[in-house]
Each structure stands twice: as structure tokens, then as C-alpha cells.
Short mmCIF file of C-alpha atoms in Angstrom, two decimals:
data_model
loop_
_atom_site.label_atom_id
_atom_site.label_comp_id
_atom_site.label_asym_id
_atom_site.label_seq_id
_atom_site.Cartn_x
_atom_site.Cartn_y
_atom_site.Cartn_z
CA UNK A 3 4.32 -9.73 6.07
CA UNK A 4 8.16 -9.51 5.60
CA UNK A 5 9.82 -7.01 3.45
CA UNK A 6 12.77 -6.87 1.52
CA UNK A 7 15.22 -9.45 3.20
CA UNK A 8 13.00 -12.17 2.87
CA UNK A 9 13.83 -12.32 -0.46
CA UNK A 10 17.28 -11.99 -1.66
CA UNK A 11 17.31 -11.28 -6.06
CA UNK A 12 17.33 -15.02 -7.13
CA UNK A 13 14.73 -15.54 -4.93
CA UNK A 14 12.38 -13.51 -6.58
CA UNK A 15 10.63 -15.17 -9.38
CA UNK A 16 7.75 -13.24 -10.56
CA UNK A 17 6.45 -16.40 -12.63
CA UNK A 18 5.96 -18.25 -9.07
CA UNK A 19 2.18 -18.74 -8.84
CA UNK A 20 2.84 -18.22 -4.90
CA UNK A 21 4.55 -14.73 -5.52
CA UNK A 22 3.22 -11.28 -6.12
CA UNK A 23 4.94 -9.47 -8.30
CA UNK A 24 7.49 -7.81 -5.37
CA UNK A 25 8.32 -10.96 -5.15
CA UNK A 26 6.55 -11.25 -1.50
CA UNK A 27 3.96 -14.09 -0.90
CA UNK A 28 0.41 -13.83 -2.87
CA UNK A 29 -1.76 -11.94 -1.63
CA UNK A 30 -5.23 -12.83 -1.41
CA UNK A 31 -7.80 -10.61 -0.31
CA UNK A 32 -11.23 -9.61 -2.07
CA UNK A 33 -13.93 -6.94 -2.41
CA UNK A 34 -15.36 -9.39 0.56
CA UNK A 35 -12.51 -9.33 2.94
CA UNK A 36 -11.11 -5.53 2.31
CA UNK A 37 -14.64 -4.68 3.08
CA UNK A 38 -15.08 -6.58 5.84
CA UNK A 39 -11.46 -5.19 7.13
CA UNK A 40 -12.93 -1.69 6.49
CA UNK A 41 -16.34 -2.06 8.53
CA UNK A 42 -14.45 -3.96 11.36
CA UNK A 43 -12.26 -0.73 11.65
CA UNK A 44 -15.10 1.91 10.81
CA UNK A 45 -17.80 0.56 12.76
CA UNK A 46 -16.22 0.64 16.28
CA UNK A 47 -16.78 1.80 19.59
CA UNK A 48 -17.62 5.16 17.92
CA UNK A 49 -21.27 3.75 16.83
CA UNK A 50 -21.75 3.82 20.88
CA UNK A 51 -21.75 7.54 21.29
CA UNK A 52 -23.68 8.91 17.94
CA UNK A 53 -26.86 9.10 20.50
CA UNK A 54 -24.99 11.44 22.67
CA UNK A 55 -23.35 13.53 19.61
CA UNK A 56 -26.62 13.69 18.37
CA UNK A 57 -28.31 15.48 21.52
CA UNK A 58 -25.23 18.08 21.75
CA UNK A 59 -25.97 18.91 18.20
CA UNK A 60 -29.54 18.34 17.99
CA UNK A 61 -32.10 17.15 14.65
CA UNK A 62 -30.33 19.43 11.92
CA UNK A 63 -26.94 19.76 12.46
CA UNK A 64 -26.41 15.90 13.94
CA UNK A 65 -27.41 14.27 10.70
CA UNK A 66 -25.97 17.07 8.89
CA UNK A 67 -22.40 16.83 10.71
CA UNK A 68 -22.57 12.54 9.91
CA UNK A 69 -23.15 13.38 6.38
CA UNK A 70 -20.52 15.28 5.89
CA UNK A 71 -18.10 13.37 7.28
CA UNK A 72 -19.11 10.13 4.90
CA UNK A 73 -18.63 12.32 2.20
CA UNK A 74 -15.25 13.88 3.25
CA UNK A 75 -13.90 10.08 4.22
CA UNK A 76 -15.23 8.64 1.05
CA UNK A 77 -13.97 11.36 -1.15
CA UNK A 78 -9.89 11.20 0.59
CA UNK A 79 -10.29 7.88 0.66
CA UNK A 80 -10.54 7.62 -3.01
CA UNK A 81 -7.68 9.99 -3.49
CA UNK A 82 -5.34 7.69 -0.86
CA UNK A 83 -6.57 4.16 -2.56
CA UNK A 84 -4.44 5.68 -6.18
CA UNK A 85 -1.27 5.97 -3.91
CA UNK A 86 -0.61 2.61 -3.10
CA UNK A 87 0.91 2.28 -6.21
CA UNK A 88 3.56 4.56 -7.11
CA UNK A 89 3.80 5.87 -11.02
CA UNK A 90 6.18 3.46 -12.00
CA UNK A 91 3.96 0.87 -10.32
CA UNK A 92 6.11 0.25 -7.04
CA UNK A 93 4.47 -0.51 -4.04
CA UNK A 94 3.91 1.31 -0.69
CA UNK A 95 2.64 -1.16 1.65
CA UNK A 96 2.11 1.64 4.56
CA UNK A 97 0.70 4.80 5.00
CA UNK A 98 4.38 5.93 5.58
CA UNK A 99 5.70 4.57 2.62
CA UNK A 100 2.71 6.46 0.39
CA UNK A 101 3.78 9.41 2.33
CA UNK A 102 7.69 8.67 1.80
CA UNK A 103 7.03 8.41 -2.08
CA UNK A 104 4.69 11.14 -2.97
CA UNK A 105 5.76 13.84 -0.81
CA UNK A 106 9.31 12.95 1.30
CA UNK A 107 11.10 15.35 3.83
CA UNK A 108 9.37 16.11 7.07
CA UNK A 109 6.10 15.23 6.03
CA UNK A 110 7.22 11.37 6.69
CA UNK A 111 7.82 12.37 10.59
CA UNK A 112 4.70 13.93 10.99
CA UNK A 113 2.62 11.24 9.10
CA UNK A 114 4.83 8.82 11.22
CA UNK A 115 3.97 10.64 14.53
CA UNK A 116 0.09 10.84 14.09
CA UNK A 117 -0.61 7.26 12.39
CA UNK A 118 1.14 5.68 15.17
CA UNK A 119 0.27 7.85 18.04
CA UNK A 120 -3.70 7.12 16.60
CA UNK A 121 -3.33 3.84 16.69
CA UNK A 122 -1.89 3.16 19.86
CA UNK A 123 -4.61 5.43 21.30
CA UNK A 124 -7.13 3.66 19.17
CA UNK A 125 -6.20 0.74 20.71
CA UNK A 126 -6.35 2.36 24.52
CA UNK A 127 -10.27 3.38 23.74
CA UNK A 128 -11.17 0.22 22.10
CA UNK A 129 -9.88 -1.50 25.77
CA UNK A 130 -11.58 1.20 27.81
CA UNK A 131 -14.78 0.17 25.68
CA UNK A 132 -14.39 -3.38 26.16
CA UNK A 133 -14.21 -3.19 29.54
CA UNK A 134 -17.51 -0.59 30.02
CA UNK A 135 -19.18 -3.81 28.27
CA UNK A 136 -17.98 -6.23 30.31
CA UNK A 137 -18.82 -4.30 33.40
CA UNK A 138 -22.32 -3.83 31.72
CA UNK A 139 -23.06 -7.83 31.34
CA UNK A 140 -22.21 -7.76 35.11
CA UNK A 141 -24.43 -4.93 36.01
CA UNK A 142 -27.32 -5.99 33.51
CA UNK A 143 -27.52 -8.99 35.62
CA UNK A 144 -26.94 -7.71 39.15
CA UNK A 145 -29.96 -5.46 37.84
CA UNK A 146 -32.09 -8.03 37.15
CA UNK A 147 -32.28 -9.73 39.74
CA UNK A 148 -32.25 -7.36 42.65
CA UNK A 149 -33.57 -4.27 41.00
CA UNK A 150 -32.88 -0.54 38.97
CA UNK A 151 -32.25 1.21 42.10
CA UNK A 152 -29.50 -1.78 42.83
CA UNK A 153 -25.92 -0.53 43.77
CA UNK A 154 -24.36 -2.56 40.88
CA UNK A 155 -20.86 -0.73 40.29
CA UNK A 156 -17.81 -2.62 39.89
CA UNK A 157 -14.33 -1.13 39.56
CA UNK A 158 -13.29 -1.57 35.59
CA UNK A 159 -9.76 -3.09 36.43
CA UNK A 160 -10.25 -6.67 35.91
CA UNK A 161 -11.70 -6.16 33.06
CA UNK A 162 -9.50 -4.48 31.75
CA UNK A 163 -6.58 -6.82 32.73
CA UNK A 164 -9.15 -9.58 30.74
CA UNK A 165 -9.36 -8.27 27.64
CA UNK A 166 -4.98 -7.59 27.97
CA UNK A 167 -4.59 -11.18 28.37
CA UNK A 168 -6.78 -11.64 25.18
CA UNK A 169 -4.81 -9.53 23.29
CA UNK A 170 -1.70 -10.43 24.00
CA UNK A 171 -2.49 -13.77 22.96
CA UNK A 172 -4.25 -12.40 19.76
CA UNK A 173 -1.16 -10.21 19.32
CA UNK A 174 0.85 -13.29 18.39
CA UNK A 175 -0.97 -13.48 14.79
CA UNK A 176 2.30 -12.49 12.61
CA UNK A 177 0.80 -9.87 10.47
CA UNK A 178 -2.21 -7.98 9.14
CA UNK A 179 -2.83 -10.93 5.88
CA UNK A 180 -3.51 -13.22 8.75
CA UNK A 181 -6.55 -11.41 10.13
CA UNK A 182 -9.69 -11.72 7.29
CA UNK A 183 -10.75 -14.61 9.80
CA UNK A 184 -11.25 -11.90 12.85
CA UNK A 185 -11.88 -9.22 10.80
CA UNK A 186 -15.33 -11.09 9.62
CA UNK A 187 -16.05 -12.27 12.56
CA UNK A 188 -15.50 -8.57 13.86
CA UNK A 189 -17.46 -6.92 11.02
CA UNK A 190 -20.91 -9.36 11.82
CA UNK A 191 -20.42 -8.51 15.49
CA UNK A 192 -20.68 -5.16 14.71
CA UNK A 193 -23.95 -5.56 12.81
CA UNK A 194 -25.12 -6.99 15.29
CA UNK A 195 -24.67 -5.32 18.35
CA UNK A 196 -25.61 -2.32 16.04
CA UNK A 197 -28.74 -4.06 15.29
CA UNK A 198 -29.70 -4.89 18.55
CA UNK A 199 -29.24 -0.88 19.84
CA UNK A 200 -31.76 0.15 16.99
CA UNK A 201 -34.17 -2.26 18.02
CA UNK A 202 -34.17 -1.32 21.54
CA UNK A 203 -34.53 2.17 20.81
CA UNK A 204 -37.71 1.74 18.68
CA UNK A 205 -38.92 -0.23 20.89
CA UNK A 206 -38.15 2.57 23.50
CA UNK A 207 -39.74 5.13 20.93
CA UNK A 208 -43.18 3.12 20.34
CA UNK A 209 -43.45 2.76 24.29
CA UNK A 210 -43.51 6.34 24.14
CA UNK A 211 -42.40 8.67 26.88
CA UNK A 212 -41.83 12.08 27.78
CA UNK A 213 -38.16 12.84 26.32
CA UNK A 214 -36.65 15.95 25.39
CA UNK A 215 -35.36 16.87 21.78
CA UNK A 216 -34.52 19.34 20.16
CA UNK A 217 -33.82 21.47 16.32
CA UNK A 218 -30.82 22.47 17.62
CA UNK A 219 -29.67 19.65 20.91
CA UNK A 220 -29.59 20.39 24.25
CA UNK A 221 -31.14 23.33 25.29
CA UNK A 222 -28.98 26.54 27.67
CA UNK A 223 -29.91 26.40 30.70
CA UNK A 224 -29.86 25.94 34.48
CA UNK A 225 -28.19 22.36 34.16
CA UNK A 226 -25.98 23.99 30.60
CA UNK A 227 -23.83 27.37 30.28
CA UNK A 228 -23.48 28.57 26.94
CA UNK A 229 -19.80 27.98 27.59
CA UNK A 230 -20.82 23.80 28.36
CA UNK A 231 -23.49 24.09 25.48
CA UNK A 232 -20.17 24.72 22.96
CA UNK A 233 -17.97 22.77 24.64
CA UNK A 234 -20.15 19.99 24.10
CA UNK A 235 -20.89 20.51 20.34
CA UNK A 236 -16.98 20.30 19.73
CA UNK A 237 -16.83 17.17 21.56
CA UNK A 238 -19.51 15.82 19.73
CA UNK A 239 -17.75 16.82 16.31
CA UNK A 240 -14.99 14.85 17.48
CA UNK A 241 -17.11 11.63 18.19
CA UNK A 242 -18.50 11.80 15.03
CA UNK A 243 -14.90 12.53 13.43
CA UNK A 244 -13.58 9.42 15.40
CA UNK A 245 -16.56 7.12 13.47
CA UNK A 246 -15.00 7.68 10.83
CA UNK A 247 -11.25 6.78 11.77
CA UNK A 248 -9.93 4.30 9.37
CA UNK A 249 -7.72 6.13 6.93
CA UNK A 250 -4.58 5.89 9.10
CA UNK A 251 -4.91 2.16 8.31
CA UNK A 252 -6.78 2.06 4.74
CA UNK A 253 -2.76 1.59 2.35
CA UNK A 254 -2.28 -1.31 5.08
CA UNK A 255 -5.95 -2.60 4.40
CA UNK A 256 -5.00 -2.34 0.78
CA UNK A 257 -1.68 -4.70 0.54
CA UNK A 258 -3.47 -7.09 1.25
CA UNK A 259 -5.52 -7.26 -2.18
CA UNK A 260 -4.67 -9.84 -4.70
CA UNK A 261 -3.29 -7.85 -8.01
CA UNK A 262 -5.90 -8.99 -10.26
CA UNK A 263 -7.97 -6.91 -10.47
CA UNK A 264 -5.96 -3.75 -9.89
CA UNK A 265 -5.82 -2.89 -5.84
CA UNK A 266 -7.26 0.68 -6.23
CA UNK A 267 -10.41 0.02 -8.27
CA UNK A 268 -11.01 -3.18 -5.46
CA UNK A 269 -10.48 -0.17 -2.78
CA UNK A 270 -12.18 2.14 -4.30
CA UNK A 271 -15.74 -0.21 -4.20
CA UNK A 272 -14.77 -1.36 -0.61
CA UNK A 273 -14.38 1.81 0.35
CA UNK A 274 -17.95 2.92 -0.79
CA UNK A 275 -19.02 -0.34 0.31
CA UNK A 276 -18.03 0.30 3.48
CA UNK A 277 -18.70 3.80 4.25
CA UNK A 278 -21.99 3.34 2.85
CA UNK A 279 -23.02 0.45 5.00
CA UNK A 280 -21.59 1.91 7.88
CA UNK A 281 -23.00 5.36 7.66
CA UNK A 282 -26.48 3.71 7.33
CA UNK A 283 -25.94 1.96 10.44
CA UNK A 284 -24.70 5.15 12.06
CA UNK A 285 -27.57 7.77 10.92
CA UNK A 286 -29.84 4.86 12.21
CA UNK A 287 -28.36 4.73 15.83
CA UNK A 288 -28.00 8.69 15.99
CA UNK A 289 -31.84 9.50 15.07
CA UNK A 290 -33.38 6.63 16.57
CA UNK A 291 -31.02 6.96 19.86
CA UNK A 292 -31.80 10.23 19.51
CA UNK A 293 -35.27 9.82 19.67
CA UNK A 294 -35.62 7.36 22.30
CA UNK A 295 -33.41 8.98 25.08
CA UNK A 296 -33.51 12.58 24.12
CA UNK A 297 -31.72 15.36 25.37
CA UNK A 298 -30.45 13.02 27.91
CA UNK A 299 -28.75 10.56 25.92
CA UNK A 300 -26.02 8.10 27.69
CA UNK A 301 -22.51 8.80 26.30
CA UNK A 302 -22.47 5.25 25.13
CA UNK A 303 -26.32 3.96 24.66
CA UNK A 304 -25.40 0.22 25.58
CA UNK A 305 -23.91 0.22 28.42
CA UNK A 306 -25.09 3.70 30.18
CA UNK A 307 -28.30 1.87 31.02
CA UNK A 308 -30.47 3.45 28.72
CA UNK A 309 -32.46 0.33 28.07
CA UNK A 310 -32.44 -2.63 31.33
CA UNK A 311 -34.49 -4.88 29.61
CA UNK A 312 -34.05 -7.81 28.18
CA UNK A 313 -31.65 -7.75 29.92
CA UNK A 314 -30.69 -11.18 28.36
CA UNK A 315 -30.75 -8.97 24.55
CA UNK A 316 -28.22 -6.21 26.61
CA UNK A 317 -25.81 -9.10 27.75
CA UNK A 318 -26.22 -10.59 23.94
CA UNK A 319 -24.56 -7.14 22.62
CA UNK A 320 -22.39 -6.39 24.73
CA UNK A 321 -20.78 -9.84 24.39
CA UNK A 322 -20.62 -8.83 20.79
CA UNK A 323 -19.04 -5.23 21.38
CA UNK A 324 -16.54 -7.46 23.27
CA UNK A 325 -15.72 -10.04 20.65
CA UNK A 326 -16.34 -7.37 17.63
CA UNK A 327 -13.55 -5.03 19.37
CA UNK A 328 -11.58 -7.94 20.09
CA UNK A 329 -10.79 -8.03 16.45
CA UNK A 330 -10.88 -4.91 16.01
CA UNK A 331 -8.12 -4.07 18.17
CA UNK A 332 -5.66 -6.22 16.10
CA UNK A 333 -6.95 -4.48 12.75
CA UNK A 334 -5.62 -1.16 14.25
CA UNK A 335 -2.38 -2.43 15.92
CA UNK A 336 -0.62 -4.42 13.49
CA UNK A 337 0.59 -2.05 11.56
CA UNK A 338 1.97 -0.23 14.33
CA UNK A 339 3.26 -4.65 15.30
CA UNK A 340 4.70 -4.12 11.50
CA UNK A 341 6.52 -0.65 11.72
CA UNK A 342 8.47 -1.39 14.69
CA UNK A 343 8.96 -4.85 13.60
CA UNK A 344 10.71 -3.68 10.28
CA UNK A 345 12.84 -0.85 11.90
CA UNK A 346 14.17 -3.45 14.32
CA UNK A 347 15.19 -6.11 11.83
CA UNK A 348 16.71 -3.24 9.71
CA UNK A 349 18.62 -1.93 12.84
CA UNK A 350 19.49 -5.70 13.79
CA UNK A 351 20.07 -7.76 10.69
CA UNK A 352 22.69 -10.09 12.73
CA UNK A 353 20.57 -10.50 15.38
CA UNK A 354 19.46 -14.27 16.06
CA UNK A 355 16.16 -13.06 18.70
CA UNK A 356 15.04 -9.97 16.08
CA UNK A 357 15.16 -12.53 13.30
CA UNK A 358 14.75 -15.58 13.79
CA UNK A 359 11.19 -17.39 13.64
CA UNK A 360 10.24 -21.02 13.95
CA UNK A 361 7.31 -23.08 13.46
CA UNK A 362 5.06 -24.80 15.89
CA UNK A 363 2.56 -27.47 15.06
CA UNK A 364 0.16 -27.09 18.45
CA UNK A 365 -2.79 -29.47 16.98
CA UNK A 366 -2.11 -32.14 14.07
CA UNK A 367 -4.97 -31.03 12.20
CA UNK A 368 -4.36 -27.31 11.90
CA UNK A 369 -1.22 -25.43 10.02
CA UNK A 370 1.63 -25.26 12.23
CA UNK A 371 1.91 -21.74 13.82
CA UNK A 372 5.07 -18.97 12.97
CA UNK A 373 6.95 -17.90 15.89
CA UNK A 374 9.05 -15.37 17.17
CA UNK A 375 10.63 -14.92 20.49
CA UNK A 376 11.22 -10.96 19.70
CA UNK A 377 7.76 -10.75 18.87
CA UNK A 378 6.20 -12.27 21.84
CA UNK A 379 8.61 -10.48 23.93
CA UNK A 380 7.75 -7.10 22.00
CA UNK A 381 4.02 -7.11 21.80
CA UNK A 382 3.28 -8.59 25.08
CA UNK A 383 5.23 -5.51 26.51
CA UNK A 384 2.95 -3.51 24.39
CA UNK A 385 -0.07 -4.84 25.22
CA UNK A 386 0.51 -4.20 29.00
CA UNK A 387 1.54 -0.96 28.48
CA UNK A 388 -1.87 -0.21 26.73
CA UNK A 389 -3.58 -1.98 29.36
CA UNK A 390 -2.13 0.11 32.33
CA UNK A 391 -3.08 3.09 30.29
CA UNK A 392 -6.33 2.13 29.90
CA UNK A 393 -6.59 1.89 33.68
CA UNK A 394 -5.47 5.83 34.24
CA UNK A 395 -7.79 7.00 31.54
CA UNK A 396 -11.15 5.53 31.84
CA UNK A 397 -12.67 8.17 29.97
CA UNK A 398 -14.84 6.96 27.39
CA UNK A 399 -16.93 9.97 25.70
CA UNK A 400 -13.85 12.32 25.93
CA UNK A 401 -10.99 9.94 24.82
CA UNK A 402 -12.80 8.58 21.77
CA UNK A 403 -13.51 12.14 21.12
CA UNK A 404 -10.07 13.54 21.56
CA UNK A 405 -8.87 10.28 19.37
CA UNK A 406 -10.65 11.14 16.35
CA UNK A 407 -10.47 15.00 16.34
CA UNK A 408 -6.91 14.74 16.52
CA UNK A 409 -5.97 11.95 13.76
CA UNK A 410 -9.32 13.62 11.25
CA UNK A 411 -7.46 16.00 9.50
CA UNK A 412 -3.80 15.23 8.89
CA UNK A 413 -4.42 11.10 8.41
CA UNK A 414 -8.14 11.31 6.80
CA UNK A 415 -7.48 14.91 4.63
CA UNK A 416 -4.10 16.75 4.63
CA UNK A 417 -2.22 13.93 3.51
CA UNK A 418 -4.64 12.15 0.93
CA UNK A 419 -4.96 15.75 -0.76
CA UNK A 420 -1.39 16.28 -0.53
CA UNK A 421 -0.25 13.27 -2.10
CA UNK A 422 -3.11 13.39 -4.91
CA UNK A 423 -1.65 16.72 -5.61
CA UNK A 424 1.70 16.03 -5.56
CA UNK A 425 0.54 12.58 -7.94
CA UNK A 426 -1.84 14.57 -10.40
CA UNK A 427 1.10 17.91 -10.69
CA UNK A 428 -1.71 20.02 -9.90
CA UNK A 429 -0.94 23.33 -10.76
CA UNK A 430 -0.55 25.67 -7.99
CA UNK A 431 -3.16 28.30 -7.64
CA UNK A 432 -5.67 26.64 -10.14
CA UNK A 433 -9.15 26.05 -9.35
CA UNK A 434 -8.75 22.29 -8.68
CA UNK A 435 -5.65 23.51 -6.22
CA UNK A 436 -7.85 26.18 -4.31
CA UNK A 437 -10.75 24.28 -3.61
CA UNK A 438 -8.99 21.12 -2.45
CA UNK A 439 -7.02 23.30 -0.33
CA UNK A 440 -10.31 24.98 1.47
CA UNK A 441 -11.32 22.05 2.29
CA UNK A 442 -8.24 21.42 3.77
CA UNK A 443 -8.36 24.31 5.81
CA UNK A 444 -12.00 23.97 6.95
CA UNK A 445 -11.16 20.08 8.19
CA UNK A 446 -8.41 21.51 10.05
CA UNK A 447 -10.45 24.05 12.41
CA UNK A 448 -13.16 21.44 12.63
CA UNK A 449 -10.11 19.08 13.78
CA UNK A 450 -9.05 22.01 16.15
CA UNK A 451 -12.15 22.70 17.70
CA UNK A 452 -13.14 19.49 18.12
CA UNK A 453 -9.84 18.15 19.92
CA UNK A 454 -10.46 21.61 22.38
CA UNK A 455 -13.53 20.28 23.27
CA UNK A 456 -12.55 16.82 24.00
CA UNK A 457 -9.70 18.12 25.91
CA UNK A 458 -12.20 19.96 28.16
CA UNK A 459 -13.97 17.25 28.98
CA UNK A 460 -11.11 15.07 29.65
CA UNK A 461 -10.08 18.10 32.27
CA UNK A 462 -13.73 18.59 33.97
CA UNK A 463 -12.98 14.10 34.09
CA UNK A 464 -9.95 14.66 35.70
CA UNK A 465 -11.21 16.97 38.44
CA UNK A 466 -12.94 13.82 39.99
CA UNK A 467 -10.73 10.80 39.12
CA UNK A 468 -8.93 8.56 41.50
CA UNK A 469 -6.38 6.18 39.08
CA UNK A 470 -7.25 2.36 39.59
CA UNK A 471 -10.22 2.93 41.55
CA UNK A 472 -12.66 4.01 38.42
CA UNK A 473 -16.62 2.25 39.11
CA UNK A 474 -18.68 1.78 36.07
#
């Protein structure tokens, strides 16, 4: 959505049933699509790799560990839904400009550098993903027909290169109001696929078998060093943590809510709503994934070829993981599209290609479609640039892990607490003041430990990896 010159002061009519009161167009989401928005960017590829967390950290501490971090996500959340709004009812329509109002000076640059930074390498995991699933369908398949002990790998390039092309093509949607469409078609995709993992695995569980579990994961020993056994728990913190990652985009989520009723109390339910739903889903895949593969567990339970058959049912969710992250991918990058949209236009107000959009009518029957040379240009670039990334770091388990550890504590829990302080003139030193600050504190060494041990991995990944030629 455009800000500020859109509108020029006689523009702005308040009394326009089309305008909000900023004087922008309406806006028009609901409980239904802010939640929907929510579970397409909380239920991602991180659902994939609660199996594996799970066996690192074993029956108590895996559930545990997931609970924990509802709780913390629900409970920031809640605190970050009351800044949209400033005091004197202004709006911030980014996590930047919540940041900007409530707390100012440096804090903006940081909050700048670790939104953005998250989402662009949000956006590099959810194409890694996508392509592990393509390369699955294909595998499922070759499978099939000629066997398990088949020699089925195919290099992860093209597919990665595929899903690029889709998203530069889905990059072209002009802002985040225009997404509700993908964002339920996302959010049912990632039922499903969801759905279809817990089936297999009790189905894999009533077979019955001879796996492994454990109290406390993955037993030391010959094949695990206490050194690996620790590294491994951190990673798995930071898989969990990245399950969670939605915060860096929740303000964003919330501009788009119609003022009536008030924003926050619709993001407050949607928030519960969502985390609710989606931590049901995710103590459901970590036990029962758990359960069926054991100690063993693939680092992503759909396509590490857990479960071969149906192969037909494997295909089925993959293709949704594909279409679900399709979607998903836009939810995270537009407000990064948004940001460097704005600075632009503020940098070059003269400028014909920053500014200047037009209107396309493609088919007769639908609305004729907004666009913008600087924005094709722009994105597209983007997009490739993701894309190539994606092709040096292939590294599923370690890069989702190393995503969410990272962005957990200053986007999800410094910030929100900062900025409810700040809001609420909490008193230093007072009770409210200490305790919000522990928790603080604690987040942060969980956020350390678990980017360490993500960063280990990614090194051990390393030691092996030829760029471009990566088999899956």
C-alpha cells in the first residue's frame, strides 16, 4: 500500500467510505484473513523438522521446549499487537515504524537490520524447502517403480530455478492487502500436508517396529560425542524457535485490519487463534514423528524418506508444501518489497520509473492489474538473487535452524518488551520491570546457543559441499 504521497491534504477525506482514517484506502481484513495470514507464516517449513528436534531433545524436554515457545510468542505477541497504534492513535504500519515511535535512536537500525535480514533469509529456506519437495515427488516416483534401493538423486538446481520463476511472477502482486487470496490458499495447504505427515506416522506407529526413543533424545554414544549430543540440542532449540517465526511480520499482518473493531483486540484473537492451532498441529507432528521414526528421525519427515508409501499420498503433500510455501514466501517478502519500495520513492520523488504505475486489463472479466516498471525491475532482481543463494546453501536442518535462533529474541522478545515498556512507563526496577527483563535475558542465551549450534552444523555441511552440484 502507498504511504504518504498518495495523498496530498485535500485529498484526504476521512468521511470517504473508501478511506481509512489516514486517509489511505480501506482496509479490509478479518479475524478470518489475519488468521489465516498468521498460520500461512507460522506453519511453514519449520513443521518439517519438529520430528528431528524432537529426537535431539527427546520425550520431556521436546514437548516441553514447544510449549514454551507458544507461550513466549503468544505472550510478545500480545504486547506488539497494542503498538500498532501509537497513544495519540497514529499508525505504524511496520515493525520499524512501531520501533521508530516507541523507542527511536539506534534501536530503529538494529530492528531494521534483523527484520529484513530474517526475511530475506526466510525467504532463502522457504526456496531450499520447496525445492527438497519437488525433488521428493521425483524421487517418490522413481522409487516406485524401480525400487527403495533405487539410485533416485537429482541435483536440486532446477528446482530451484522453478520455484524463482514462480516467484518472480508472484512478486508482481503490489502489496501485502493483496495477498488474503494466497494466504488461504497457503494456510489449507498447510493443514494439509500437516495432516497427511500425522497420518503416515500413525500409521507407521500401529505397524509397529523396532525404533529407538528416548526420556531424554538421542542417546551418547559410538555414532554421538557428548560434544555432537549438545550441539544437536541447540540446533534443535533453534528449529523449534524458527516454528515460531512470525513476529518480524505480525504490525505488517496487522495494517491490514479494517478499524472496526479496533486492530489490536482483532490481533490479539488471531494471534491466539493462530498459535493455538498451529502449536496443536506442531506437538502432533513432534510426538507422533517422534514415535514413528525414533531416534533416527529425518531432518525433514516428508521428504527424507521416512515413509515411501503411498507414494501417490507423499507426492499429494509435497505438492502442497510446494503451493503452501509458494504463498508463503510472498507473506514474508513484501514487507521487505514495501521498505525498499518507500525509501526509493522518498529518495526519488521526481523520478518517472520509481513512480509511476499503470494499469493493465490482461482478461476482460477480471480487474485490470497495477503496474510498475521499477517494481518488476526491482523484485525480479531480488528474486534471482535469493534463488542463486539458495543454490550455495542447500542446507535445510541447519539454515532453518540458524534462521530462527537468530531473529527469536530481538524480533519475537526484546523489542515487544521494550516497546510495551516504553508504552506502559514502567517503572524501572519494579517487579513488573525485573521479571519482563529475565525473560529477556533467558530468550537471549537460548537465542545464543541455539544460533551456535546451527552454525556448527552449517560448518560440519560445509566440510562436504560442492556449490551447484548439491543431490537430494
Amino acid at each position: 500500500m502507498e504511504r504518504g504521497s498518495s495523498f496530498s491534504t485535500e485529498e484526504r477525506s476521512y468521511g470517504d467510505a473508501k478511506l481509512d482514517d489516514d486517509g489511505l484506502q480501506k482496509r479490509t481484513g478479518t479475524f478470518i484473513s489475519t488468521t489465516a495470514h498468521i498460520i500461512t507464516g507460522v506453519i511453514g517449513s519449520g513443521v518439517l523438522s519438529l520430528a528431528w528436534a524432537f529426537a535431539q531433545l527427546g520425550w520431556v524436554a521436546g514437548p516441553v521446549s514447544l510449549l514454551v515457545f507458544a507461550v513466549i510468542t503468544w505472550f510478545t505477541s500480545v504486547l506488539l499487537a497494542d503498538c500498532y497504534r501509537y497513544p495519540d492513535g497514529k499508525r505504524n504500519y511496520t515493525y520499524m515504524d512501531a520501533v521508530t515511535a516507541h523507542l527511536g535512536g539506534s534501536n530503529v537500525k538494529v530492528c531494521g537490520t534483523a527484520q529484513h535480514s530474517n526475511l530475506v533469509g526466510t525467504g532463502i529456506s522457504y526456496t531450499i524447502t520447496t525445492a527438497l519437495s519437488m525433488s521428493a515427488i521425483s524421487k517418490s516416483n522413481c522409487y516406485h517403480k524401480y525400487g527403495h534401493g533405487a539410485d533416485c538423486k537429482h541435483t536440486n538446481n532446477t528446482y530451484i530455478i522453478l520455484f524463482g520463476v514462480a516467484q518472480i511472477i508472484l512478486s508482481q502482486i503490489p502489496n501485502f492487502h493483496k495477498l488474503s487470496f494466497l494466504s488461504l490458499i497457503a494456510a489449507i495447504m498447510s493443514f494439509t500436508y500437516s495432516s497427511i505427515g500425522l497420518g503416515l506416522s500413525i500409521d507407521r506407529i500401529a505397524r509397529g517396529g523396532h525404533v529407538k526413543t528416548s526420556l531424554m533424545g538421542q542417546p551418547i554414544g559410538a555414532d554421538l560425542s557428548s560434544a555432537d549430543k549438545m550441539w544437536n540440542t541447540f540446533a534443535a532449540l533453534g528449529d523449534i524457535a524458527f516454528a515460531y517465526s512470525f513476529s518480524n511480520i505480525l504490525v505488517e499482518i496487522q495494517d491490514t485490519i479494517k478499524a472496526s473493531p479496533r486492530e489490536n483486540k482483532v490481533m490479539k484473537q488471531a494471534t491466539f487463534a493462530g498459535i493455538a492451532i498451529s502449536t496443536v498441529f506442531y506437538m502432533l507432528c513432534g510426538v507422533l514423528g517422534y514415535a514413528a521414526f525414533g531416534n533416527d528421525a529425518p531432518s525433514n519427515f516428508l521428504t527424507g524418506f521416512g515413509f515411501y508409501d503411498p507414494f501417490w499420498l507423499i507426492d499429494l503433500a509435497n505438492v502442497c508444501i510446494i503451493v503452501h510455501l509458494l504463498g508463503a514466501y510472498q507473506v514474508f517478502t513484501q514487507p521487505l518489497f514495501a521498505f525498499v519500495e518507500e525509501q526509493c520513492k522518498r529518495k526519488w520523488p521526481e523520478s518517472r520509473f520509481v513512480n509511476h504505475e499503470s494499469t493493465i486489463k490482461v482478461v476482460p472479466a477480471l480487474p485490470a492489474l497495477s503496474f510498475s516498471a521499477f517494481r518488476l525491475v526491482w523484485r525480479s532482481a531480488y528474486v534471482v538473487v535469493t534463488t542463486f543463494v539458495s543454490m550455495l546453501l542447500p542446507f535445510f536442518n541447519d539454515f532453518v535452524g540458524l534462521i530462527g535462533a537468530a531473529a527469536f529474541w530481538p524480533l519475537t522478545v526484546y523489542f515487544p518488551i521494550e516497546m510495551y515498556i516504553a508504552r506502559a512507563k514502567i517503572r524501572r526496577l519494579s517487579f513488573t520491570w525485573v521479571w519482563l527483563q529475565i525473560l529477556s535475558v533467558v530468550c537471549f542465551i537460548i537465542s545464543v546457543v541455539a544460533s551456535a549450534g546451527s552454525i556448527r552444523g552449517l560448518i560440519q555441511s560445509v566440510k562436504t559441499f560442492q556449490p551447484f552440484h548439491v543431490e537430494s
